[in-house]
Short mmCIF file of C-alpha atoms in Angstrom, two decimals:
data_model
loop_
_atom_site.label_atom_id
_atom_site.label_comp_id
_atom_site.label_asym_id
_atom_site.label_seq_id
_atom_site.Cartn_x
_atom_site.Cartn_y
_atom_site.Cartn_z
CA MET M 1 0.04 -0.16 -0.09
CA ASN M 2 1.39 3.32 -0.83
CA THR M 3 2.23 6.33 1.94
CA ASN M 4 -1.02 8.57 0.62
CA ARG M 5 -3.49 5.84 0.14
CA ARG M 6 -2.25 4.49 3.64
CA LEU M 7 -2.78 8.09 5.23
CA LYS M 8 -6.15 8.37 3.80
CA LYS M 9 -6.96 5.03 5.68
CA ASP M 10 -5.70 6.05 8.51
CA PHE M 11 -7.24 9.72 8.40
CA ALA M 12 -10.38 7.97 8.12
CA LEU M 13 -9.74 5.55 11.06
CA LEU M 14 -8.77 8.91 13.44
CA LYS M 15 -11.81 10.59 12.54
CA LYS M 16 -14.06 7.60 13.33
CA TYR M 17 -11.90 7.03 16.99
CA ILE M 18 -12.52 10.99 17.52
CA PHE M 19 -15.95 11.50 16.67
CA ASP M 20 -17.18 8.19 18.37
CA ASN M 21 -15.42 8.82 21.04
CA TYR M 22 -14.60 12.74 22.34
CA GLU M 23 -17.02 15.42 22.69
CA ASP M 24 -15.66 18.78 23.46
CA ASP M 25 -15.13 18.33 26.90
CA ASP M 26 -13.23 15.26 26.18
CA ALA M 27 -9.16 15.35 26.82
CA ILE M 28 -8.41 15.18 23.08
CA LEU M 29 -8.69 17.63 20.46
CA PHE M 30 -7.68 15.53 17.43
CA PRO M 31 -6.75 17.84 15.26
CA SER M 32 -7.26 21.61 15.99
CA CYS M 33 -11.15 21.50 14.94
CA LYS M 34 -14.41 21.19 17.01
CA GLU M 35 -17.17 20.18 14.17
CA GLU M 36 -16.69 16.91 11.50
CA GLU M 37 -16.78 19.34 8.58
CA SER M 38 -13.61 21.13 9.62
CA PHE M 39 -11.90 17.40 10.49
CA ASP M 40 -11.00 16.77 6.24
CA SER M 41 -9.54 20.73 6.07
CA ALA M 42 -7.75 20.58 9.06
CA PHE M 43 -5.44 17.61 7.36
CA LEU M 44 -5.11 19.19 3.85
CA ASP M 45 -1.41 18.45 4.36
CA MET M 46 -1.66 14.75 4.95
CA LYS M 47 2.23 14.49 5.71
CA ASN M 48 2.89 17.94 7.78
CA PHE M 49 -0.33 18.33 10.50
CA THR M 50 -0.82 19.69 14.16
CA ILE M 51 -2.65 17.79 16.52
CA LEU M 52 -4.03 19.32 19.45
CA MET M 53 -4.35 17.51 22.87
CA LYS M 54 -5.79 18.87 26.25
CA GLY M 55 -3.16 17.75 29.31
CA PRO M 56 -5.10 14.85 30.79
CA VAL M 57 -7.61 14.77 33.74
CA ASP M 58 -5.60 14.53 37.06
CA SER M 59 -2.10 14.94 35.86
CA PRO M 60 0.11 17.98 35.73
CA TYR M 61 -0.92 18.82 32.27
CA GLU M 62 -4.96 19.11 33.50
CA ASN M 63 -5.77 23.06 31.99
CA GLY M 64 -3.19 22.47 29.36
CA LEU M 65 -3.53 22.38 25.69
CA PHE M 66 -0.68 20.77 23.64
CA GLU M 67 0.52 21.43 20.22
CA PHE M 68 2.12 18.44 18.41
CA GLN M 69 3.33 19.21 14.90
CA THR M 70 3.37 15.85 12.96
CA VAL M 71 5.81 15.25 9.53
CA ILE M 72 5.14 11.79 8.34
CA PRO M 73 7.81 10.43 6.32
CA ASP M 74 7.87 9.42 2.40
CA LYS M 75 8.28 5.57 3.81
CA PHE M 76 5.55 5.42 6.24
CA PRO M 77 4.69 3.25 7.43
CA ILE M 78 7.93 1.23 7.00
CA VAL M 79 9.33 4.55 8.86
CA PRO M 80 7.20 6.19 11.76
CA PRO M 81 6.20 9.29 11.78
CA LYS M 82 8.11 12.48 13.28
CA VAL M 83 6.40 14.23 16.02
CA LYS M 84 7.33 17.28 17.77
CA CYS M 85 5.63 18.78 21.01
CA LYS M 86 5.40 22.89 19.48
CA THR M 87 4.07 23.96 23.33
CA GLU M 88 6.31 24.85 26.19
CA ILE M 89 5.64 21.76 28.50
CA TYR M 90 8.25 20.33 31.28
CA HIS M 91 7.69 16.72 30.88
CA PRO M 92 10.47 13.80 30.79
CA ASN M 93 9.13 12.41 27.87
CA ILE M 94 8.39 15.30 25.63
CA ASN M 95 9.66 18.55 24.79
CA SER M 96 10.49 20.53 21.44
CA SER M 97 12.82 18.29 20.02
CA PHE M 98 11.67 15.03 20.25
CA VAL M 99 8.40 12.65 21.62
CA CYS M 100 10.24 10.07 23.38
CA VAL M 101 7.00 7.20 22.90
CA GLU M 102 7.97 3.27 22.12
CA THR M 103 5.82 3.31 19.29
CA LEU M 104 8.25 5.99 17.82
CA ASN M 105 11.32 3.98 18.32
CA SER M 106 11.83 0.55 18.51
CA GLY M 107 7.96 -0.04 19.11
CA TRP M 108 6.92 1.12 15.91
CA SER M 109 5.52 -1.29 13.31
CA PRO M 110 3.82 -0.83 10.27
CA SER M 111 0.87 -2.38 11.30
CA LEU M 112 0.43 0.82 13.99
CA GLY M 113 -1.60 3.54 12.55
CA LEU M 114 -2.32 7.29 13.60
CA THR M 115 -4.88 6.65 16.21
CA GLN M 116 -2.33 4.03 18.47
CA LEU M 117 0.20 6.68 17.63
CA PHE M 118 -1.80 9.35 19.14
CA MET M 119 -3.04 7.66 21.79
CA SER M 120 0.26 6.65 22.98
CA ILE M 121 1.20 10.18 23.55
CA TYR M 122 -1.54 10.82 25.60
CA ALA M 123 -1.12 8.10 27.42
CA VAL M 124 2.69 9.15 28.05
CA MET M 125 1.58 12.88 29.35
CA PHE M 126 -0.28 11.16 32.09
CA ALA M 127 2.15 8.77 32.77
CA PRO M 128 5.66 9.30 32.02
CA HIS M 129 8.23 6.49 31.47
CA GLY M 130 11.37 6.85 32.99
CA SER M 131 13.13 4.09 30.71
CA GLU M 132 12.02 6.10 27.76
CA ASN M 133 13.03 9.39 29.16
CA LYS M 134 15.98 10.79 27.25
CA LYS M 135 15.48 14.09 27.56
CA PRO M 136 18.73 16.10 28.34
#
């Protein structure tokens, strides 16, 4: 499957997941839109886009809004996306240079999709992983 077809499939699954599981008050705002109609326009460039996440409830990031820049390589899904946090954050696994989660490193598999990737980032925001801590 070529990269563009795979991305279209991943975006369709991500869209379904978001609108089936999250409302305006929930923790994840994938992407920076509120209405289903604007979801597609937010991803006009499928290889370079921004995702917004609210900080997880009951975490130090609870009232924050975090912007993650995502770049999809030409060899996706063989090669994982590159994700950087554009919002200043003090977190052992996340900074402006990298997001250190297993699904972006040794745990990446072509069978994983964008939904699993962003859910793993959300999970590490709630519970940092010392074993993946590579922050200088």
